[in-house]
mmCIF file of C-alpha atoms in Angstrom:
data_model
loop_
_atom_site.group_PDB
_atom_site.id
_atom_site.type_symbol
_atom_site.label_atom_id
_atom_site.label_comp_id
_atom_site.label_asym_id
_atom_site.label_seq_id
_atom_site.Cartn_x
_atom_site.Cartn_y
_atom_site.Cartn_z
ATOM 1 C CA MET A 595 51.200 14.287 -13.952
ATOM 2 C CA ALA A 596 50.297 10.930 -11.961
ATOM 3 C CA GLU A 597 47.742 8.711 -13.595
ATOM 4 C CA ILE A 598 44.205 8.861 -11.629
ATOM 5 C CA THR A 599 43.787 5.587 -10.167
ATOM 6 C CA PRO A 600 40.647 3.982 -11.849
ATOM 7 C CA SER A 601 38.023 4.166 -9.360
ATOM 8 C CA GLY A 602 35.164 1.800 -11.302
ATOM 9 C CA GLU A 603 33.901 -0.875 -13.320
ATOM 10 C CA LEU A 604 32.996 -1.304 -17.162
ATOM 11 C CA LEU A 605 30.619 -3.783 -17.570
ATOM 12 C CA TYR A 606 29.842 -4.218 -21.568
ATOM 13 C CA GLY A 607 26.678 -6.013 -23.597
ATOM 14 C CA LYS A 608 23.651 -5.855 -24.733
ATOM 15 C CA VAL A 609 22.005 -3.453 -22.216
ATOM 16 C CA LEU A 610 18.695 -3.032 -20.799
ATOM 17 C CA THR A 611 17.571 1.001 -20.265
ATOM 18 C CA PRO A 612 14.434 2.213 -19.789
ATOM 19 C CA SER A 613 14.797 3.821 -23.400
ATOM 20 C CA GLY A 614 14.436 0.125 -24.698
ATOM 21 C CA LEU A 615 17.727 -2.269 -25.383
ATOM 22 C CA VAL A 616 21.422 -0.999 -26.547
ATOM 23 C CA GLU A 617 22.693 -3.734 -28.588
ATOM 24 C CA GLN A 618 26.440 -2.503 -28.106
ATOM 25 C CA GLY A 619 25.723 -1.085 -24.759
ATOM 26 C CA VAL A 620 28.292 -0.438 -21.771
ATOM 27 C CA LEU A 621 27.690 0.267 -17.715
ATOM 28 C CA ALA A 622 30.012 2.103 -16.038
ATOM 29 C CA VAL A 623 29.607 1.570 -11.928
ATOM 30 C CA SER A 624 31.666 3.381 -9.477
ATOM 31 C CA SER A 625 30.903 3.371 -5.507
ATOM 32 C CA GLY A 626 27.841 1.187 -5.779
ATOM 33 C CA VAL A 627 26.421 3.712 -8.371
ATOM 34 C CA ILE A 628 25.612 3.484 -12.017
ATOM 35 C CA GLN A 629 27.391 6.477 -13.514
ATOM 36 C CA TYR A 630 26.859 5.832 -17.293
ATOM 37 C CA ALA A 631 24.305 3.472 -18.614
ATOM 38 C CA GLY A 632 23.963 3.355 -22.644
ATOM 39 C CA GLU A 633 25.637 3.520 -26.090
ATOM 40 C CA ALA A 634 29.209 1.623 -25.386
ATOM 41 C CA ALA A 635 30.561 4.143 -28.530
ATOM 42 C CA TRP A 636 29.246 7.382 -26.406
ATOM 43 C CA LEU A 637 31.134 6.496 -22.995
ATOM 44 C CA PRO A 638 32.547 9.742 -21.888
ATOM 45 C CA GLU A 639 36.250 9.664 -22.282
ATOM 46 C CA ALA A 640 36.514 9.709 -17.807
ATOM 47 C CA TYR A 641 35.219 6.415 -18.110
ATOM 48 C CA ALA A 642 37.068 4.903 -20.933
ATOM 49 C CA HIS A 643 39.997 3.719 -18.800
ATOM 50 C CA TRP A 644 38.329 1.803 -16.249
ATOM 51 C CA PRO A 645 38.812 -1.734 -15.653
ATOM 52 C CA VAL A 646 36.299 -4.285 -17.756
ATOM 53 C CA GLY A 647 34.437 -6.587 -15.280
ATOM 54 C CA CYS A 648 32.370 -7.604 -18.537
ATOM 55 C CA LYS A 649 33.775 -7.898 -22.029
ATOM 56 C CA GLU A 650 31.731 -7.064 -24.951
ATOM 57 C CA ASN A 651 29.180 -9.459 -26.383
ATOM 58 C CA SER A 652 29.178 -11.471 -23.466
ATOM 59 C CA GLY A 653 25.300 -11.028 -22.602
ATOM 60 C CA LEU A 654 22.392 -9.372 -21.697
ATOM 61 C CA LEU A 655 22.404 -7.058 -18.903
ATOM 62 C CA ILE A 656 19.515 -5.900 -17.073
ATOM 63 C CA PRO A 657 18.342 -5.037 -13.692
ATOM 64 C CA GLY A 658 18.441 -6.816 -10.803
ATOM 65 C CA PHE A 659 15.029 -8.438 -9.701
ATOM 66 C CA VAL A 660 12.898 -7.209 -6.662
ATOM 67 C CA ASP A 661 10.743 -9.635 -4.812
ATOM 68 C CA VAL A 662 8.405 -7.963 -2.566
ATOM 69 C CA HIS A 663 6.709 -11.331 -1.490
ATOM 70 C CA VAL A 664 9.126 -13.892 -0.255
ATOM 71 C CA HIS A 665 8.736 -16.446 3.118
ATOM 72 C CA GLY A 666 12.411 -17.907 2.996
ATOM 73 C CA GLY A 667 14.440 -20.349 0.930
ATOM 74 C CA ALA A 668 17.228 -22.508 1.344
ATOM 75 C CA GLY A 669 15.936 -23.794 4.431
ATOM 76 C CA TYR A 670 15.012 -20.998 6.237
ATOM 77 C CA ASP A 671 11.523 -18.951 6.995
ATOM 78 C CA PHE A 672 11.509 -15.651 7.915
ATOM 79 C CA MET A 673 9.433 -16.365 10.447
ATOM 80 C CA TYR A 674 11.748 -18.064 12.321
ATOM 81 C CA SER A 675 14.998 -15.354 11.362
ATOM 82 C CA ASP A 676 18.391 -14.503 13.145
ATOM 83 C CA ARG A 677 21.387 -12.996 11.168
ATOM 84 C CA ASP A 678 22.499 -16.375 10.191
ATOM 85 C CA SER A 679 19.129 -17.277 8.298
ATOM 86 C CA LEU A 680 18.486 -14.035 7.059
ATOM 87 C CA GLU A 681 22.200 -14.173 5.470
ATOM 88 C CA THR A 682 21.518 -17.363 4.007
ATOM 89 C CA ILE A 683 18.019 -16.560 2.577
ATOM 90 C CA THR A 684 19.209 -13.593 0.856
ATOM 91 C CA ARG A 685 22.360 -14.963 -0.254
ATOM 92 C CA PHE A 686 20.275 -17.666 -2.272
ATOM 93 C CA HIS A 687 18.010 -15.692 -3.367
ATOM 94 C CA ALA A 688 20.999 -13.122 -4.549
ATOM 95 C CA SER A 689 22.006 -16.617 -6.514
ATOM 96 C CA GLN A 690 18.985 -16.500 -8.522
ATOM 97 C CA GLY A 691 19.080 -13.002 -9.382
ATOM 98 C CA THR A 692 17.091 -11.177 -6.676
ATOM 99 C CA THR A 693 18.985 -8.007 -5.614
ATOM 100 C CA THR A 694 15.920 -6.457 -3.335
ATOM 101 C CA MET A 695 13.284 -8.392 -1.460
ATOM 102 C CA LEU A 696 11.105 -7.756 1.522
ATOM 103 C CA ALA A 697 10.784 -10.129 4.394
ATOM 104 C CA THR A 698 7.727 -11.426 4.301
ATOM 105 C CA THR A 699 5.687 -13.013 7.313
ATOM 106 C CA MET A 700 2.914 -15.439 7.989
ATOM 107 C CA THR A 701 -0.346 -14.809 9.993
ATOM 108 C CA ALA A 702 0.705 -15.688 13.472
ATOM 109 C CA ALA A 703 0.718 -14.694 16.874
ATOM 110 C CA LYS A 704 1.899 -10.789 17.330
ATOM 111 C CA ALA A 705 4.675 -11.779 19.690
ATOM 112 C CA ASP A 706 6.324 -14.073 16.587
ATOM 113 C CA ILE A 707 5.574 -10.881 14.235
ATOM 114 C CA ASP A 708 7.007 -8.550 16.692
ATOM 115 C CA ARG A 709 10.248 -10.572 16.653
ATOM 116 C CA VAL A 710 10.448 -11.020 12.615
ATOM 117 C CA LEU A 711 10.233 -7.043 12.910
ATOM 118 C CA ALA A 712 13.027 -7.002 15.940
ATOM 119 C CA GLU A 713 15.733 -9.115 13.550
ATOM 120 C CA VAL A 714 15.124 -7.644 10.232
ATOM 121 C CA ASN A 715 15.900 -4.022 11.688
ATOM 122 C CA ALA A 716 18.816 -5.480 13.310
ATOM 123 C CA TYR A 717 20.015 -6.641 10.282
ATOM 124 C CA GLN A 718 19.299 -3.999 8.146
ATOM 125 C CA ALA A 719 21.507 -1.712 11.082
ATOM 126 C CA ALA A 720 24.878 -3.735 9.848
ATOM 127 C CA GLU A 721 26.124 -4.546 6.301
ATOM 128 C CA MET A 722 24.013 -6.696 3.931
ATOM 129 C CA PRO A 723 25.980 -8.485 1.610
ATOM 130 C CA TYR A 724 23.711 -10.100 -0.490
ATOM 131 C CA ALA A 725 19.912 -9.464 -1.557
ATOM 132 C CA GLN A 726 18.944 -5.933 0.154
ATOM 133 C CA LEU A 727 16.436 -6.427 2.517
ATOM 134 C CA ALA A 728 14.278 -3.014 1.817
ATOM 135 C CA GLY A 729 11.970 -4.187 4.797
ATOM 136 C CA VAL A 730 8.868 -6.160 5.760
ATOM 137 C CA HIS A 731 5.704 -7.625 4.221
ATOM 138 C CA LEU A 732 3.029 -8.792 7.115
ATOM 139 C CA GLU A 733 1.043 -11.087 5.077
ATOM 140 C CA GLY A 734 -1.918 -11.256 7.799
ATOM 141 C CA PRO A 735 -2.915 -11.371 10.522
ATOM 142 C CA PHE A 736 -5.402 -9.514 9.138
ATOM 143 C CA ILE A 737 -7.095 -11.558 6.949
ATOM 144 C CA SER A 738 -10.278 -13.776 6.111
ATOM 145 C CA PRO A 739 -10.851 -17.445 8.354
ATOM 146 C CA LYS A 740 -12.872 -18.322 4.592
ATOM 147 C CA TRP A 741 -9.306 -18.001 2.779
ATOM 148 C CA PRO A 742 -6.635 -19.101 5.046
ATOM 149 C CA GLY A 743 -4.887 -20.999 2.364
ATOM 150 C CA ALA A 744 -1.482 -21.713 4.166
ATOM 151 C CA GLN A 745 -1.819 -19.399 6.929
ATOM 152 C CA ASN A 746 -2.821 -20.681 9.970
ATOM 153 C CA PRO A 747 -6.558 -19.592 11.197
ATOM 154 C CA GLY A 748 -6.017 -19.578 15.093
ATOM 155 C CA HIS A 749 -3.893 -16.457 14.465
ATOM 156 C CA ILE A 750 -6.225 -14.241 12.221
ATOM 157 C CA VAL A 751 -7.511 -11.332 14.168
ATOM 158 C CA PRO A 752 -9.370 -8.067 12.682
ATOM 159 C CA ALA A 753 -7.180 -5.214 11.508
ATOM 160 C CA SER A 754 -5.511 -3.332 14.191
ATOM 161 C CA ILE A 755 -4.514 0.539 13.841
ATOM 162 C CA GLU A 756 -2.991 0.114 17.388
ATOM 163 C CA TRP A 757 -0.880 -2.578 16.202
ATOM 164 C CA LEU A 758 0.226 -0.488 13.068
ATOM 165 C CA GLU A 759 1.050 2.461 15.241
ATOM 166 C CA ALA A 760 3.188 0.795 17.538
ATOM 167 C CA TRP A 761 5.147 -0.971 14.948
ATOM 168 C CA GLU A 762 5.788 2.117 12.649
ATOM 169 C CA GLN A 763 6.514 4.291 16.080
ATOM 170 C CA GLN A 764 9.513 1.205 16.964
ATOM 171 C CA TYR A 765 10.777 0.803 13.570
ATOM 172 C CA PRO A 766 9.753 3.882 11.100
ATOM 173 C CA GLY A 767 9.836 2.617 7.831
ATOM 174 C CA LEU A 768 10.396 -1.357 8.273
ATOM 175 C CA ILE A 769 6.902 -1.963 7.067
ATOM 176 C CA ARG A 770 6.612 -1.684 3.625
ATOM 177 C CA GLN A 771 3.115 -3.789 2.895
ATOM 178 C CA VAL A 772 0.768 -5.011 4.623
ATOM 179 C CA THR A 773 -1.782 -7.821 3.211
ATOM 180 C CA LEU A 774 -5.308 -7.716 4.589
ATOM 181 C CA ALA A 775 -8.884 -8.879 3.774
ATOM 182 C CA PRO A 776 -10.931 -5.520 2.699
ATOM 183 C CA GLU A 777 -13.898 -6.586 4.082
ATOM 184 C CA ARG A 778 -13.233 -7.541 7.488
ATOM 185 C CA GLU A 779 -13.252 -5.460 10.664
ATOM 186 C CA GLY A 780 -11.413 -2.119 10.958
ATOM 187 C CA ALA A 781 -9.947 -2.590 7.041
ATOM 188 C CA LEU A 782 -10.819 0.610 5.567
ATOM 189 C CA GLU A 783 -9.667 2.284 8.193
ATOM 190 C CA ALA A 784 -6.240 0.555 8.366
ATOM 191 C CA ILE A 785 -5.651 0.623 4.692
ATOM 192 C CA SER A 786 -6.158 4.332 4.812
ATOM 193 C CA TRP A 787 -3.610 4.604 7.550
ATOM 194 C CA LEU A 788 -1.203 2.502 5.625
ATOM 195 C CA ARG A 789 -1.877 4.525 2.564
ATOM 196 C CA LYS A 790 -1.079 8.178 4.626
ATOM 197 C CA HIS A 791 2.353 6.635 6.231
ATOM 198 C CA GLY A 792 3.279 5.061 2.464
ATOM 199 C CA ILE A 793 2.893 1.752 3.084
ATOM 200 C CA THR A 794 1.872 -0.676 0.250
ATOM 201 C CA ALA A 795 -2.128 -2.015 1.218
ATOM 202 C CA ALA A 796 -2.421 -4.961 -0.321
ATOM 203 C CA LEU A 797 -5.623 -7.192 -0.425
ATOM 204 C CA GLY A 798 -4.895 -11.395 0.179
ATOM 205 C CA HIS A 799 -6.926 -14.137 1.783
ATOM 206 C CA THR A 800 -10.069 -12.084 1.363
ATOM 207 C CA ASN A 801 -13.978 -12.910 0.888
ATOM 208 C CA ALA A 802 -14.590 -9.667 -0.741
ATOM 209 C CA THR A 803 -16.727 -8.810 -3.176
ATOM 210 C CA PHE A 804 -16.181 -6.858 -6.499
ATOM 211 C CA GLU A 805 -18.295 -3.922 -4.371
ATOM 212 C CA GLU A 806 -16.019 -4.326 -1.143
ATOM 213 C CA VAL A 807 -12.633 -4.154 -3.287
ATOM 214 C CA THR A 808 -13.741 -0.735 -5.257
ATOM 215 C CA ALA A 809 -14.655 0.516 -1.658
ATOM 216 C CA ALA A 810 -11.052 -0.211 -0.532
ATOM 217 C CA ALA A 811 -9.497 0.913 -3.751
ATOM 218 C CA ASP A 812 -11.336 4.471 -2.896
ATOM 219 C CA ALA A 813 -9.813 4.143 0.697
ATOM 220 C CA GLY A 814 -6.546 3.629 -0.873
ATOM 221 C CA LEU A 815 -5.677 0.214 -1.568
ATOM 222 C CA ASN A 816 -3.605 -0.776 -4.260
ATOM 223 C CA GLN A 817 -2.194 -3.980 -4.223
ATOM 224 C CA ALA A 818 -3.289 -7.393 -4.433
ATOM 225 C CA VAL A 819 -1.125 -10.312 -3.634
ATOM 226 C CA HIS A 820 -0.853 -13.342 -5.699
ATOM 227 C CA MET A 821 -3.590 -13.154 -8.161
ATOM 228 C CA PHE A 822 -6.201 -15.463 -8.539
ATOM 229 C CA ASN A 823 -5.159 -17.073 -5.582
ATOM 230 C CA ALA A 824 -6.644 -16.941 -2.160
ATOM 231 C CA MET A 825 -9.836 -14.558 -3.520
ATOM 232 C CA THR A 826 -12.969 -14.579 -4.777
ATOM 233 C CA PRO A 827 -12.792 -15.588 -8.170
ATOM 234 C CA LEU A 828 -13.963 -14.135 -11.233
ATOM 235 C CA HIS A 829 -17.483 -14.670 -12.271
ATOM 236 C CA HIS A 830 -19.875 -12.831 -15.133
ATOM 237 C CA ARG A 831 -22.607 -11.738 -12.650
ATOM 238 C CA LYS A 832 -20.078 -11.819 -9.282
ATOM 239 C CA PRO A 833 -16.830 -10.511 -10.698
ATOM 240 C CA GLY A 834 -15.730 -10.909 -7.109
ATOM 241 C CA ALA A 835 -12.060 -9.856 -5.753
ATOM 242 C CA ALA A 836 -10.355 -10.832 -8.853
ATOM 243 C CA GLY A 837 -12.633 -9.074 -11.013
ATOM 244 C CA ALA A 838 -11.871 -5.938 -9.456
ATOM 245 C CA VAL A 839 -8.356 -6.338 -9.544
ATOM 246 C CA MET A 840 -8.515 -6.823 -13.045
ATOM 247 C CA PHE A 841 -11.011 -3.830 -13.330
ATOM 248 C CA ASP A 842 -9.263 -1.233 -11.240
ATOM 249 C CA GLU A 843 -6.468 0.837 -12.563
ATOM 250 C CA ARG A 844 -5.675 1.819 -9.031
ATOM 251 C CA ILE A 845 -4.595 -2.018 -8.055
ATOM 252 C CA ARG A 846 -1.570 -3.390 -8.957
ATOM 253 C CA ALA A 847 -1.752 -7.526 -8.993
ATOM 254 C CA GLU A 848 1.164 -9.609 -8.163
ATOM 255 C CA VAL A 849 1.336 -12.690 -10.154
ATOM 256 C CA ILE A 850 3.187 -16.057 -9.276
ATOM 257 C CA ALA A 851 4.816 -17.263 -12.459
ATOM 258 C CA ASP A 852 5.492 -20.887 -11.851
ATOM 259 C CA GLY A 853 2.663 -22.369 -13.990
ATOM 260 C CA ILE A 854 1.215 -24.169 -10.723
ATOM 261 C CA HIS A 855 -0.528 -21.119 -9.140
ATOM 262 C CA VAL A 856 -2.261 -19.479 -12.503
ATOM 263 C CA HIS A 857 -2.364 -20.744 -15.879
ATOM 264 C CA PRO A 858 0.004 -19.036 -18.899
ATOM 265 C CA ALA A 859 -3.099 -17.283 -20.195
ATOM 266 C CA ALA A 860 -4.553 -16.149 -17.203
ATOM 267 C CA ILE A 861 -1.308 -14.424 -16.412
ATOM 268 C CA GLY A 862 -1.171 -13.211 -20.104
ATOM 269 C CA ILE A 863 -5.218 -11.929 -19.311
ATOM 270 C CA VAL A 864 -4.008 -9.724 -16.260
ATOM 271 C CA ALA A 865 -0.588 -8.796 -18.117
ATOM 272 C CA ARG A 866 -2.753 -7.156 -21.084
ATOM 273 C CA LEU A 867 -5.208 -5.397 -18.297
ATOM 274 C CA LYS A 868 -2.391 -3.913 -16.045
ATOM 275 C CA LYS A 869 0.259 -3.056 -18.835
ATOM 276 C CA ASN A 870 0.478 0.629 -17.362
ATOM 277 C CA ALA A 871 3.182 -1.009 -15.230
ATOM 278 C CA ASN A 872 1.281 -2.326 -12.681
ATOM 279 C CA LEU A 873 2.410 -6.044 -12.894
ATOM 280 C CA LEU A 874 4.447 -7.752 -10.733
ATOM 281 C CA LEU A 875 6.291 -11.081 -10.500
ATOM 282 C CA ILE A 876 6.374 -12.457 -7.483
ATOM 283 C CA THR A 877 8.331 -16.264 -5.914
ATOM 284 C CA ASP A 878 5.870 -16.382 -2.778
ATOM 285 C CA ALA A 879 8.870 -18.848 -1.959
ATOM 286 C CA MET A 880 8.791 -21.100 0.699
ATOM 287 C CA SER A 881 12.041 -22.329 3.060
ATOM 288 C CA ALA A 882 11.864 -25.505 0.542
ATOM 289 C CA THR A 883 13.082 -23.449 -2.264
ATOM 290 C CA GLY A 884 16.627 -24.430 -3.926
ATOM 291 C CA LEU A 885 16.392 -27.846 -1.976
ATOM 292 C CA ASP A 886 15.025 -31.215 -2.460
ATOM 293 C CA ASP A 887 11.329 -32.563 -2.334
ATOM 294 C CA GLY A 888 10.316 -33.743 1.230
ATOM 295 C CA GLU A 889 8.609 -32.489 4.237
ATOM 296 C CA TYR A 890 8.826 -28.762 5.452
ATOM 297 C CA THR A 891 7.291 -26.088 7.307
ATOM 298 C CA ILE A 892 5.485 -22.604 6.205
ATOM 299 C CA GLY A 893 5.195 -20.188 9.313
ATOM 300 C CA ASP A 894 3.941 -23.256 11.427
ATOM 301 C CA LEU A 895 2.592 -24.901 9.202
ATOM 302 C CA PRO A 896 3.975 -28.605 7.967
ATOM 303 C CA VAL A 897 4.290 -28.523 4.277
ATOM 304 C CA LEU A 898 4.917 -31.177 1.943
ATOM 305 C CA VAL A 899 6.998 -30.443 -1.501
ATOM 306 C CA HIS A 900 6.819 -33.089 -4.521
ATOM 307 C CA GLY A 901 8.220 -32.275 -7.690
ATOM 308 C CA GLY A 902 8.712 -28.633 -6.560
ATOM 309 C CA VAL A 903 4.910 -28.166 -5.522
ATOM 310 C CA ALA A 904 4.436 -27.246 -1.813
ATOM 311 C CA THR A 905 1.105 -28.085 -0.284
ATOM 312 C CA LEU A 906 -0.097 -28.507 3.337
ATOM 313 C CA LYS A 907 0.650 -31.699 4.892
ATOM 314 C CA ASP A 908 -3.162 -31.970 6.249
ATOM 315 C CA ASN A 909 -4.553 -30.356 3.042
ATOM 316 C CA PRO A 910 -2.819 -31.097 -0.245
ATOM 317 C CA GLU A 911 -5.161 -29.363 -2.144
ATOM 318 C CA ALA A 912 -3.900 -25.867 -0.825
ATOM 319 C CA LEU A 913 -0.802 -24.789 -1.906
ATOM 320 C CA ALA A 914 1.211 -23.436 0.681
ATOM 321 C CA GLY A 915 3.887 -20.780 -1.000
ATOM 322 C CA SER A 916 5.919 -21.740 -3.887
ATOM 323 C CA THR A 917 9.842 -23.003 -4.619
ATOM 324 C CA LEU A 918 10.086 -20.601 -7.896
ATOM 325 C CA THR A 919 12.586 -18.271 -7.828
ATOM 326 C CA MET A 920 12.457 -14.947 -9.691
ATOM 327 C CA ILE A 921 15.132 -15.818 -12.491
ATOM 328 C CA ARG A 922 12.363 -19.024 -13.455
ATOM 329 C CA GLY A 923 9.517 -16.782 -12.918
ATOM 330 C CA PHE A 924 11.127 -14.350 -15.122
ATOM 331 C CA ARG A 925 11.597 -16.670 -18.028
ATOM 332 C CA PHE A 926 8.211 -18.170 -17.669
ATOM 333 C CA LEU A 927 6.976 -14.684 -18.173
ATOM 334 C CA ILE A 928 9.133 -14.977 -21.306
ATOM 335 C CA GLN A 929 9.357 -18.106 -22.788
ATOM 336 C CA GLU A 930 5.465 -19.426 -21.489
ATOM 337 C CA VAL A 931 3.192 -15.747 -21.165
ATOM 338 C CA GLY A 932 4.713 -14.357 -24.185
ATOM 339 C CA LEU A 933 5.953 -11.444 -22.542
ATOM 340 C CA SER A 934 8.796 -9.111 -23.935
ATOM 341 C CA LEU A 935 11.855 -8.598 -22.545
ATOM 342 C CA GLU A 936 11.161 -5.102 -21.697
ATOM 343 C CA GLU A 937 7.432 -5.873 -20.189
ATOM 344 C CA ALA A 938 9.562 -8.952 -18.043
ATOM 345 C CA SER A 939 11.844 -6.640 -16.537
ATOM 346 C CA ARG A 940 9.223 -4.157 -15.382
ATOM 347 C CA ALA A 941 7.372 -6.852 -13.621
ATOM 348 C CA ALA A 942 10.202 -8.169 -12.055
ATOM 349 C CA SER A 943 12.041 -4.671 -11.121
ATOM 350 C CA LEU A 944 10.973 -1.610 -11.836
ATOM 351 C CA THR A 945 7.137 -1.971 -10.907
ATOM 352 C CA PRO A 946 7.824 -3.726 -7.433
ATOM 353 C CA ALA A 947 10.575 -1.122 -7.006
ATOM 354 C CA VAL A 948 7.766 1.633 -7.432
ATOM 355 C CA SER A 949 5.512 -0.696 -5.219
ATOM 356 C CA LEU A 950 8.410 0.231 -2.539
ATOM 357 C CA GLY A 951 8.620 3.929 -3.174
ATOM 358 C CA LEU A 952 12.150 3.155 -4.127
ATOM 359 C CA GLN A 953 12.322 3.687 -7.878
ATOM 360 C CA ARG A 954 14.922 6.353 -7.714
ATOM 361 C CA THR A 955 17.306 4.186 -6.073
ATOM 362 C CA ILE A 956 16.434 0.936 -7.838
ATOM 363 C CA GLY A 957 14.537 -1.302 -10.548
ATOM 364 C CA SER A 958 16.249 0.093 -13.712
ATOM 365 C CA LEU A 959 19.804 0.864 -15.172
ATOM 366 C CA GLU A 960 20.178 4.417 -15.561
ATOM 367 C CA ALA A 961 22.924 6.462 -14.273
ATOM 368 C CA GLY A 962 22.498 7.771 -10.501
ATOM 369 C CA LYS A 963 20.636 4.285 -9.508
ATOM 370 C CA ARG A 964 22.379 1.749 -7.381
ATOM 371 C CA GLY A 965 24.434 -0.982 -9.056
ATOM 372 C CA ASP A 966 22.030 -3.870 -8.948
ATOM 373 C CA ILE A 967 22.741 -5.600 -12.487
ATOM 374 C CA LEU A 968 22.284 -8.777 -13.597
ATOM 375 C CA LEU A 969 23.733 -10.648 -16.281
ATOM 376 C CA LEU A 970 21.997 -13.618 -18.532
ATOM 377 C CA ASP A 971 23.066 -15.556 -21.536
ATOM 378 C CA GLU A 972 21.185 -15.940 -24.859
ATOM 379 C CA SER A 973 18.942 -18.649 -22.879
ATOM 380 C CA LEU A 974 17.993 -16.265 -20.184
ATOM 381 C CA ASN A 975 20.136 -18.069 -17.900
ATOM 382 C CA LEU A 976 21.986 -16.306 -15.026
ATOM 383 C CA SER A 977 26.155 -15.759 -15.428
ATOM 384 C CA GLY A 978 26.402 -12.886 -12.774
ATOM 385 C CA VAL A 979 25.027 -10.776 -10.220
ATOM 386 C CA TRP A 980 26.246 -7.106 -9.020
ATOM 387 C CA ILE A 981 24.797 -5.825 -5.820
ATOM 388 C CA ASN A 982 25.629 -2.520 -5.253
ATOM 389 C CA GLY A 983 28.183 -2.475 -7.978
ATOM 390 C CA ARG A 984 30.303 -5.617 -6.220
ATOM 391 C CA LYS A 985 29.587 -8.968 -8.257
ATOM 392 C CA VAL A 986 28.239 -11.463 -5.547
ATOM 393 C CA VAL A 987 27.231 -14.462 -7.973
ATOM 394 C CA ARG A 988 29.781 -15.432 -10.813
#
């Protein structure tokens, strides 16, 4: 009888599974899908003779990162995207451990948002060799002019279900998240519409009170972007939007774990309150990410980057996204905030996958899920990245 040709690859190491860390573990990956994840001693005989792509004791294997809030990188911005720029952005972030991401827009003219949707939709239709674009996150234009942050206030408009319906009809399932100010005209109706269509409704750039956020959560609001930034702060007599997000279990919280946007202790407080899989690590990375200090843009606004900190050129007090990568944020959660490996991985992979409704295919290392895998050394530095079972970073 002819020998069966090997049809997969074995990755040995410490494997982080939903059940915990397997010290002597192995992953069997075939046709882009994990076939087995667990104890090496229990590896089924059918996989035992597959080629070894990652030898024993070579490091820590964890699920690929999922970034739902990222504007660009390596000199490119999603607002000015074509296939080459999308490939450059996804290649760069793949090199930093991101295996799935959302192309995040800025508050802009409708025609500019239309163009981004068209470009991302076309990009998805062909093979995506690097980080997979799962869709689009619209950050604005339905936000508050009182908290524009690094968004252009000239493009802010009230929430429009008409726009949302037209986009969804033209590009079904492409829009995965919409950030808006829940206190603004038409926002509650828009939130209800978004949730009925399976789209994450997130508050951000908002002047909402505690009560207004609670009413929005009643309507379906289920996430908050870049926690503490561009929202009404927590005060003991006026809890504000920040207080409402921390208090309400229905609302997930995104954090930028770079030590610039939020103090480690504040992230720790949110992490304790959002321990039931309601914390998401994001980068909010802009075009300068991965490059030297200098002058850049975010959307159509000029930005200065100094010491890795991005601020608006015309308003140095306003942070303009970040230059964070997911691997750096992941390390920060563990080394500076004090989260466990399991907690940090959940925030960087599984919870954002849940927010996208993709938890059945990505976000953890288990049989049946996509082969999106990271190999880390003992210092939590990246040694390898697999996307769809194919090694893209060595």
